[in-house]
CSV table of C-alpha atoms in Angstrom, one decimal:
chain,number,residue,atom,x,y,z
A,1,UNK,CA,0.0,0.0,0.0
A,2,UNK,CA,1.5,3.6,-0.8
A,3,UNK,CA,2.2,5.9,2.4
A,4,UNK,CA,1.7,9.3,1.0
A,5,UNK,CA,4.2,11.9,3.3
A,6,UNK,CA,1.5,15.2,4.2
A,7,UNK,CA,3.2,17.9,5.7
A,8,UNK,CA,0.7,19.8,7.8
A,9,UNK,CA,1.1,23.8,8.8
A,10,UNK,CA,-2.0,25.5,10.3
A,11,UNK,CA,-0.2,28.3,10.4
A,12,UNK,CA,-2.2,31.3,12.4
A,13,UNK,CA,-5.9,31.8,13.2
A,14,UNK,CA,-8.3,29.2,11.9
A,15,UNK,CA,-6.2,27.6,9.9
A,16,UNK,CA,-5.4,25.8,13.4
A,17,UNK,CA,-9.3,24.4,12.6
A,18,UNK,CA,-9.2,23.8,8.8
A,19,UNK,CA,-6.4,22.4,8.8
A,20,UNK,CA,-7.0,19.3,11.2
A,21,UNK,CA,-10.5,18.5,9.6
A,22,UNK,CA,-8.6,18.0,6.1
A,23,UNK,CA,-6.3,15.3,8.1
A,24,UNK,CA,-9.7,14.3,9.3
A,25,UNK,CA,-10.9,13.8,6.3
A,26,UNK,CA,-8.4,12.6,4.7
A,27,UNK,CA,-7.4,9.8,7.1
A,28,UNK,CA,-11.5,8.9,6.7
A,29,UNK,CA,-11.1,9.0,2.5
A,30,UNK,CA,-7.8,6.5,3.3
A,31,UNK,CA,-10.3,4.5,5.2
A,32,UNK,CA,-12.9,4.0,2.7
A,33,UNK,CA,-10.9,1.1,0.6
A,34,UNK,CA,-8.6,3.0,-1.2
A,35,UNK,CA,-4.4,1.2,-1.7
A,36,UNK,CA,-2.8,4.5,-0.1
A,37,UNK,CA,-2.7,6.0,3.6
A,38,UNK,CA,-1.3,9.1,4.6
A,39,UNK,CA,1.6,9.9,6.9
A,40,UNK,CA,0.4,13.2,8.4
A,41,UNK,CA,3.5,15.6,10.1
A,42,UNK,CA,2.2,18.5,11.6
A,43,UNK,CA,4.7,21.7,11.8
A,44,UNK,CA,3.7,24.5,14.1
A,45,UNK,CA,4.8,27.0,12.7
A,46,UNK,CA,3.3,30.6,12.7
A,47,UNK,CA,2.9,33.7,14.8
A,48,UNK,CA,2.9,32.1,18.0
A,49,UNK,CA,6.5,30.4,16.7
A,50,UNK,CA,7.5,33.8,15.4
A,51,UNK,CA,6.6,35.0,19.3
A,52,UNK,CA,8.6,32.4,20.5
A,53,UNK,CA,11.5,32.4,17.9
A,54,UNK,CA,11.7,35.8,16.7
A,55,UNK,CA,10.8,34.1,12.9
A,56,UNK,CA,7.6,32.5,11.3
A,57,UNK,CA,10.0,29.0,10.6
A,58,UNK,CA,13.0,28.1,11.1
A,59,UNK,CA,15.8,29.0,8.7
A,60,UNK,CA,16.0,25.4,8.2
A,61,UNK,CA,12.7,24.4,7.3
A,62,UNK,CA,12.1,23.7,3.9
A,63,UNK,CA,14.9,21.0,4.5
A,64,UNK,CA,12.0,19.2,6.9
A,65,UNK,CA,9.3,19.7,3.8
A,66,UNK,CA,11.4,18.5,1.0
A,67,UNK,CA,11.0,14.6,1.2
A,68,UNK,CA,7.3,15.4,1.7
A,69,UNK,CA,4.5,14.3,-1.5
A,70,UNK,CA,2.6,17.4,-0.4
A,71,UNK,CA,1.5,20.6,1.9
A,72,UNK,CA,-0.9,21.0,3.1
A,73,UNK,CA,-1.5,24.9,4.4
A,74,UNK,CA,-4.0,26.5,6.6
A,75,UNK,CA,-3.6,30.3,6.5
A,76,UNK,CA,-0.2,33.1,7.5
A,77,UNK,CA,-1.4,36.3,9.2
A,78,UNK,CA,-1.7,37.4,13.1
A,79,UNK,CA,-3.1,40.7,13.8
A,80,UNK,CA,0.0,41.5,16.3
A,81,UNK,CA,2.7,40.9,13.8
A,82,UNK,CA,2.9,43.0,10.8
A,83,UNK,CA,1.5,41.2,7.4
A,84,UNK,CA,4.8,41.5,5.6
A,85,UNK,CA,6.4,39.5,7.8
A,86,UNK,CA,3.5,37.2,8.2
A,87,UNK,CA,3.4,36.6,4.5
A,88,UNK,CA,7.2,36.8,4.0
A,89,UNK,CA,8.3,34.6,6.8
A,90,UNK,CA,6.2,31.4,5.8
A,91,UNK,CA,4.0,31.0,2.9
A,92,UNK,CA,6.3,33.0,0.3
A,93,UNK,CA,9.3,31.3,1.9
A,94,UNK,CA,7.8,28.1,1.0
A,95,UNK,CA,6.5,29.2,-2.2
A,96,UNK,CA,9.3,30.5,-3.6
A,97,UNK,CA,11.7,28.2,-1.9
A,98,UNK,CA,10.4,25.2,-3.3
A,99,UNK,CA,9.8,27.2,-7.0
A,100,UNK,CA,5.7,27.0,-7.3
A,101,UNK,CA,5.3,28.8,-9.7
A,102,UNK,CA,1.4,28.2,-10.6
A,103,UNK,CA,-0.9,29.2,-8.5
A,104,UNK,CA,-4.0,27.7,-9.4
A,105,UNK,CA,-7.8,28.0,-8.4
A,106,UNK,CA,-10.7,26.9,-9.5
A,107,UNK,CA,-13.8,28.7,-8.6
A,108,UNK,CA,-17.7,27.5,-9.7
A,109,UNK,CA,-20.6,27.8,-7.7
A,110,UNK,CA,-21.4,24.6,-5.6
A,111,UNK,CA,-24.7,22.8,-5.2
A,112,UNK,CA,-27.2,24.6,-2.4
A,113,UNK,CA,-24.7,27.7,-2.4
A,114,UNK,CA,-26.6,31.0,-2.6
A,115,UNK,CA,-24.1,32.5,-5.0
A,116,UNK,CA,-24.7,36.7,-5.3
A,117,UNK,CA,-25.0,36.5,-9.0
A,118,UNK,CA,-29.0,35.7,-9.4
A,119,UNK,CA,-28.9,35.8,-13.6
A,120,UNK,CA,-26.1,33.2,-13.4
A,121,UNK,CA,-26.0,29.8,-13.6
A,122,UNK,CA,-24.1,27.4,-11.9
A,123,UNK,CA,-22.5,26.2,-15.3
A,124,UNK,CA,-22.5,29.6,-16.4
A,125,UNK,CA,-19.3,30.1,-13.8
A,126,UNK,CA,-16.7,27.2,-14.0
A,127,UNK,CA,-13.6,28.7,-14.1
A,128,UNK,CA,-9.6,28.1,-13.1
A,129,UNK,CA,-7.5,31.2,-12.7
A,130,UNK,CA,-4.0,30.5,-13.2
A,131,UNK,CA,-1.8,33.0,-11.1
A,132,UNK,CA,2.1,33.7,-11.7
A,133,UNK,CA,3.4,32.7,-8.3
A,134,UNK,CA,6.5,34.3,-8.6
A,135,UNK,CA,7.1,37.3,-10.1
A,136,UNK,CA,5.5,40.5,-10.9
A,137,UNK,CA,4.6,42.8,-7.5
A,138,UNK,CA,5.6,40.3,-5.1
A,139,UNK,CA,9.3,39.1,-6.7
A,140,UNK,CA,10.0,41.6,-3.1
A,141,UNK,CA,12.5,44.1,-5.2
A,142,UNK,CA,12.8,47.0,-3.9
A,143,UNK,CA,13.1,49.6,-0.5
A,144,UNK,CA,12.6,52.4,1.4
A,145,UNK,CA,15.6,55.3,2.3
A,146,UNK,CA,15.0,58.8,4.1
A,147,UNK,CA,12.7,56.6,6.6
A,148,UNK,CA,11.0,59.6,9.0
A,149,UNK,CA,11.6,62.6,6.6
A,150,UNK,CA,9.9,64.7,4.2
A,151,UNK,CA,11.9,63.2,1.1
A,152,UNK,CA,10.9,59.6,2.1
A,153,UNK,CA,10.8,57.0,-0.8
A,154,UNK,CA,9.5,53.4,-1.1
A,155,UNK,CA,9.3,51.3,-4.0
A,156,UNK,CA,8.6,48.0,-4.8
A,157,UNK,CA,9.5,46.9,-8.4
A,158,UNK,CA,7.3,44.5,-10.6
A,159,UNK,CA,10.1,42.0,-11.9
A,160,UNK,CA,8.9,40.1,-15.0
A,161,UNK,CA,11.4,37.4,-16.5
A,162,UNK,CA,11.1,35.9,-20.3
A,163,UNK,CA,11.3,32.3,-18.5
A,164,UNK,CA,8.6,33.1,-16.1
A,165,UNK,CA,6.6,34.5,-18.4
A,166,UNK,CA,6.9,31.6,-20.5
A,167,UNK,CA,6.4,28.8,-18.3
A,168,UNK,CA,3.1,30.1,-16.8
A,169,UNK,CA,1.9,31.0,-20.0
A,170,UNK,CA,2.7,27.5,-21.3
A,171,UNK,CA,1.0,26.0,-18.3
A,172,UNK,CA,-1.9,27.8,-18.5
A,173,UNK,CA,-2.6,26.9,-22.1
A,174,UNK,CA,-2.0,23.6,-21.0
A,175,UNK,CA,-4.4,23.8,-18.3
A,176,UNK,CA,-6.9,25.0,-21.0
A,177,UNK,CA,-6.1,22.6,-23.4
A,178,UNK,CA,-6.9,19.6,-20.9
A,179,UNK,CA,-10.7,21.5,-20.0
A,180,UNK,CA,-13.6,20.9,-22.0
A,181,UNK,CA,-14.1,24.4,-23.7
A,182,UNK,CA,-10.5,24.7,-24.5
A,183,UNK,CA,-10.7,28.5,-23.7
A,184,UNK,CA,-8.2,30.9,-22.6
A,185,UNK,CA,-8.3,34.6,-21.1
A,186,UNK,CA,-4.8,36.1,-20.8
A,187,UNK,CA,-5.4,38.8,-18.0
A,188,UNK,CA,-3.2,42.3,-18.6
A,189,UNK,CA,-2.7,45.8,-18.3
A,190,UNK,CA,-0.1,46.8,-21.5
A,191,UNK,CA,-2.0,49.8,-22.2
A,192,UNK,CA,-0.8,51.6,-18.9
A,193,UNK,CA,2.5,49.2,-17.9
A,194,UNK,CA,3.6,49.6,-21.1
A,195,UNK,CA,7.6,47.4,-20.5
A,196,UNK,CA,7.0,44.4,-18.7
A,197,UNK,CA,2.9,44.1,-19.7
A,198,UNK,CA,4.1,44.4,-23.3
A,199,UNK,CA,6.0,41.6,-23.2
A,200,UNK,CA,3.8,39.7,-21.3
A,201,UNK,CA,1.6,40.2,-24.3
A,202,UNK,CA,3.5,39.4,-26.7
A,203,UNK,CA,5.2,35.9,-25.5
A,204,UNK,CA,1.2,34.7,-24.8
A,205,UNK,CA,1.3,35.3,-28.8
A,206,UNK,CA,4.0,33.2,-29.0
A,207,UNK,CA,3.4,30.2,-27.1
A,208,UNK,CA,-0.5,30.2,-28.1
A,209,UNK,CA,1.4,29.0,-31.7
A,210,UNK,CA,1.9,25.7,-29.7
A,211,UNK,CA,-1.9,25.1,-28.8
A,212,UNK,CA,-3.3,25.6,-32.2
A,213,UNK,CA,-6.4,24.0,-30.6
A,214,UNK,CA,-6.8,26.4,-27.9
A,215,UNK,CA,-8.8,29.7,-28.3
A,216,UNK,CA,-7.6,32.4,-26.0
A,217,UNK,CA,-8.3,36.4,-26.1
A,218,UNK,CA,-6.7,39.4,-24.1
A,219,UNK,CA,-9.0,41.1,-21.9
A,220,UNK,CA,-7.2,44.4,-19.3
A,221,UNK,CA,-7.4,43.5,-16.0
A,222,UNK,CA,-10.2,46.0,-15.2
A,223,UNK,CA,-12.5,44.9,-17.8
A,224,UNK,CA,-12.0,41.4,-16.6
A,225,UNK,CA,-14.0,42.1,-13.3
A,226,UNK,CA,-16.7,43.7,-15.6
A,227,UNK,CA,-16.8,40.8,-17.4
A,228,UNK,CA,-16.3,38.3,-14.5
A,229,UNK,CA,-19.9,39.7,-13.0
A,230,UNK,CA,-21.6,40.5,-16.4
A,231,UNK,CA,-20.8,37.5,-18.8
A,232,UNK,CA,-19.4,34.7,-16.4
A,233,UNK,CA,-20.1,32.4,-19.0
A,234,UNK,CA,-17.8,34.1,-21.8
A,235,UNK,CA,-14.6,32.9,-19.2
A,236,UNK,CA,-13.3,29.6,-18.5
A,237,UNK,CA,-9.5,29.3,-17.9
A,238,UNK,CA,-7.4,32.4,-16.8
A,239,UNK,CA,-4.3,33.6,-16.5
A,240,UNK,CA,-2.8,36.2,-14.8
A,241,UNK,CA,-0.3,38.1,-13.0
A,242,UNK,CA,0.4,37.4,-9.3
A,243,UNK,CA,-1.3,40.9,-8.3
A,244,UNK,CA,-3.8,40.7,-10.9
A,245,UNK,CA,-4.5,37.0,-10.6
A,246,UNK,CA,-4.4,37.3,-6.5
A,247,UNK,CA,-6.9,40.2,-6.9
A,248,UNK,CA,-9.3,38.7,-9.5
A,249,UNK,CA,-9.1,35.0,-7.5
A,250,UNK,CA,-11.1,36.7,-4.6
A,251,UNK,CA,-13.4,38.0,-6.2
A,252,UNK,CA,-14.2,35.0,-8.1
A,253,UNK,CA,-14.7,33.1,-4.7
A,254,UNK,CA,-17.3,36.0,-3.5
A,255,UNK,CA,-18.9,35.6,-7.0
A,256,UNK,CA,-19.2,31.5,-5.7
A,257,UNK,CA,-20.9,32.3,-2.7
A,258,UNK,CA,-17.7,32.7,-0.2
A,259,UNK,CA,-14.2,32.7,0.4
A,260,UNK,CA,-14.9,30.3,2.5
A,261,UNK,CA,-15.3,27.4,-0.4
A,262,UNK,CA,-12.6,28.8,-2.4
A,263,UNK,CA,-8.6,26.3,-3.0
A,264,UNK,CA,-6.1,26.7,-4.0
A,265,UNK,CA,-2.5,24.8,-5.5
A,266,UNK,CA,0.6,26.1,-5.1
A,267,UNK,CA,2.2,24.0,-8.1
A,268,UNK,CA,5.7,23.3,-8.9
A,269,UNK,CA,4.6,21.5,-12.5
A,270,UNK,CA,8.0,20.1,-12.7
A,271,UNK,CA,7.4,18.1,-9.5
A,272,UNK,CA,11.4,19.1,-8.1
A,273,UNK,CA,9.9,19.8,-5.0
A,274,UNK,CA,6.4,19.5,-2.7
A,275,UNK,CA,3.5,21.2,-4.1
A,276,UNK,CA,1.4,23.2,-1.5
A,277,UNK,CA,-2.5,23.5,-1.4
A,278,UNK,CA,-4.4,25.9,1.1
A,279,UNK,CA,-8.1,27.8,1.4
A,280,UNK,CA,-7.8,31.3,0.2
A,281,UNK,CA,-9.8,32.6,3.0
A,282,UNK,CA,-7.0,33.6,5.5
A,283,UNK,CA,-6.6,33.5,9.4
A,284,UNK,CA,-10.1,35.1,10.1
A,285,UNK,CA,-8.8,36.0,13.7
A,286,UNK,CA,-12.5,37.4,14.4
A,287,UNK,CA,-14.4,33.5,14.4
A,288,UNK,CA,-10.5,31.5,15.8
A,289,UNK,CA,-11.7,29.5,18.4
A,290,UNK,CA,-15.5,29.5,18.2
A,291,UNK,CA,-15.8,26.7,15.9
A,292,UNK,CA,-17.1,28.8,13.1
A,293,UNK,CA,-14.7,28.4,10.6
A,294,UNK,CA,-15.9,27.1,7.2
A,295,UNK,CA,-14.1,23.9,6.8
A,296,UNK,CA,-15.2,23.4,2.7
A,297,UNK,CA,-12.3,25.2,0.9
A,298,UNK,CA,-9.5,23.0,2.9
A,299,UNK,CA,-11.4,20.1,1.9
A,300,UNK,CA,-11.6,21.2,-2.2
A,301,UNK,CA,-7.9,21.7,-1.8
A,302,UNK,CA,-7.7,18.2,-0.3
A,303,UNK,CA,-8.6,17.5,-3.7
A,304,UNK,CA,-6.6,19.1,-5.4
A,305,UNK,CA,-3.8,17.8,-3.4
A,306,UNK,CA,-4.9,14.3,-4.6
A,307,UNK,CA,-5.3,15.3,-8.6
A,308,UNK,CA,-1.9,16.2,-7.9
A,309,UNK,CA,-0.8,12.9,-6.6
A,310,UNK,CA,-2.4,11.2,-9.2
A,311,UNK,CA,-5.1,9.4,-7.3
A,312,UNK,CA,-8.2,10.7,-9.3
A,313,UNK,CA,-10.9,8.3,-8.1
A,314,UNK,CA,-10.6,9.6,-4.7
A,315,UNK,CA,-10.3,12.9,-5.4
A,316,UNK,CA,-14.1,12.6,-7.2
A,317,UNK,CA,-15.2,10.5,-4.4
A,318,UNK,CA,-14.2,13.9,-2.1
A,319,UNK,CA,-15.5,16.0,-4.1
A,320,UNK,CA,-18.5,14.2,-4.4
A,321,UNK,CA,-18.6,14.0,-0.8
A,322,UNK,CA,-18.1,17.9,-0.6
A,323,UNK,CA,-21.0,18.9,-3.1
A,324,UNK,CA,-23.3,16.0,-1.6
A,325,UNK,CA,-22.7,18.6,2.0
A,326,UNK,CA,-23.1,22.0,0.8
A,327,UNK,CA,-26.2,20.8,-1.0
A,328,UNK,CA,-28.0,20.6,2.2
A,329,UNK,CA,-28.9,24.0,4.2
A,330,UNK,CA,-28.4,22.2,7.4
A,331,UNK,CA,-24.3,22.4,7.0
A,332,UNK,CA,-23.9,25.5,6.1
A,333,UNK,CA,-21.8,27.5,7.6
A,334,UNK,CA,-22.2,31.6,9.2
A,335,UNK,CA,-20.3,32.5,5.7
A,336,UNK,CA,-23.2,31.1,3.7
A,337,UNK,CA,-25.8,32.3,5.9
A,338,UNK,CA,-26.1,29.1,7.9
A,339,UNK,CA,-25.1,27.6,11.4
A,340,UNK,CA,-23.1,24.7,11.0
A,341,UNK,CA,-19.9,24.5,12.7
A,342,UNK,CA,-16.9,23.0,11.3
A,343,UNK,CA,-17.2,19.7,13.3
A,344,UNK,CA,-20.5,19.5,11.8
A,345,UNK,CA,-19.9,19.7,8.4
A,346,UNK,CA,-16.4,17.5,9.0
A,347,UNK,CA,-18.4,15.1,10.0
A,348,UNK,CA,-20.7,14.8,7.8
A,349,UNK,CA,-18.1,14.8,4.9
A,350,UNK,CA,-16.3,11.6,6.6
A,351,UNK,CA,-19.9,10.2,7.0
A,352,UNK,CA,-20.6,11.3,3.1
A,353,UNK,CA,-17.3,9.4,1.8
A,354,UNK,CA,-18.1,5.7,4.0
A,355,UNK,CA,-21.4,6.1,1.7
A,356,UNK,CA,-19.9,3.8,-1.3
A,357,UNK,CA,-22.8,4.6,-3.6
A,358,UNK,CA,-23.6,8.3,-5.4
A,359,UNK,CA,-20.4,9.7,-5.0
């Protein structure tokens, strides 16, 4: 039987919740007949380390993820420590330490979920949005000097490299080429960023030469919300900057119903090192500890995690299991206007997945 290595970091906020139902659920999915397990190893790691340590990880630690199959990430942020160093100190550290470049979340609008968009249809909204998880705003060039004065500067300078460029745009079409509709929005802004946008532009021409099957348009970043709220169904696959894409993700989850429902994947598609998969919602310090906490998007990155390790008949049996729960009123959550709790509606996903039949 395979023993599939989980490394496990809550991180801060509920993401100490979230993060222990997807073992949960995961150890009842490895339950239900399948020919792997999972070896869970939980890291605590986090504000309350930083607290104790002075930093949000060790300096070490990606050496104790690297033999791992997968991550699997609750949420970085702590309303006593400032969000750079949140965000810096763990989950960029491990996303660009480990090279994941794709970012990747689907969004659609689940069964029984009240989504805010009353002319659309569930079908009508089925879409992946392909972030650049490395570059761009958040490549972390640049400073401050004159700190205190009058002639104070800061910058921080979008970096965009031909070989990043590339390989996310080559991954996205990929990614479109494997869905159904075979349809590709490349998300920019050349007419104002008119250096690195350009080019972004123009090597999207380029690589879409290699997916003559694949139709794909250019749509500025700021039409793209339009056009995410006013023709849903005119978008399928995306791809985007990490600023743009991190931007346009969120609102794509609150067009779903939540940010609570919403995965994500941070991928390294050349599989060098672990992959990383979280909920987008973040550390929600205001419900930590009072059970609250919408448990569904650790569970839909649960399956991601397993499309990523190849095992494809669980991950439908989970995601089965997933739409089966938010199909019925009764589980949902204070985010989607109900009053489940999380141990309510982790239960009833574990109870969901022993049910061999319909899912």
């Amino acid at each position: 039987m395979k023993t599939y290595k989980i490394a496990c970091i809550p991180g801060d906020g509920i993401g100490k919740e979230v993060v222990p139902a997807g073992q949960t659920v995961l150890a009842a999915l490895a339950a239900c007949g399948t020919t792997f397990t999972f070896e869970f190893e939980n890291f605590g790691w986090g504000g309350d380390w930083y607290r104790a340590h002075g930093e949000m990880m060790p300096a070490n630690g990606l050496d104790a993820l690297r033999d791992k199959d997968a991550i699997l990430f609750g949420s970085a942020g702590d309303p006593h420590i400032a969000d750079h160093i949140t965000l810096w100190g763990l989950r960029l550290k491990i996303c660009q330490g480990f090279d994941q470049y794709a970012n990747v979340r689907p969004t659609r609008i689940l069964p029984g979920i009240d989504a805010p968009l009353k002319r659309c249809k569930p079908e009508d909204l089925n879409w992946v949005i392909v972030r650049e998880n490395s570059e761009g705003e958040y490549a972390g060039v640049g400073g401050r000097a004159h700190q205190g004065h009058p002639i104070e500067v800061a910058t921080d300078v979008s970096i965009m490299t031909r070989a990043g460029v590339e390989r996310i745009m080559r991954y996205a079409f990929r990614l479109a080429q494997s869905r159904p509709r075979k349809l590709l929005t490349v998300v920019t802004k050349s007419n104002a960023q008119r250096h690195a946008m350009v080019m972004w532009d123009e090597i999207a021409m380029q690589v879409s030469r290699e997916f003559p099957d694949v139709r794909w348009d250019k749509e500025l970043v700021d039409a793209a919300t339009a056009r995410m709220v006013n023709r849903p169904a005119s978008l399928d696959t995306l791809v985007a900057t990490n600023l743009h894409a991190d931007i346009l993700s969120d609102l794509a989850a609150a067009l779903a119903g939540s940010l609570g429902i919403a995965p994500t994947g941070n991928i390294d598609p050349e599989r060098r090192y672990p992959s990383m998969f979280e909920p987008i919602h973040g550390s929600a310090f205001d419900i930590m500890g009072k059970g609250l906490a919408n448990p569904i998007g650790t569970f839909w990155s649960c399956v991601m995690l397993l499309e990523h390790l190849g095992e494809f008949t669980s991950a439908k049996r989970l995601m089965g299991a997933i739409e089966h729960a938010t199909a019925n009123p009764a589980l949902h959550t204070s985010d989607l206007g109900g009053n489940a709790t999380t141990a309510q509606v982790t239960d009833a996903v574990c109870a969901l997945l022993l049910l061999r039949t319909g899912l």
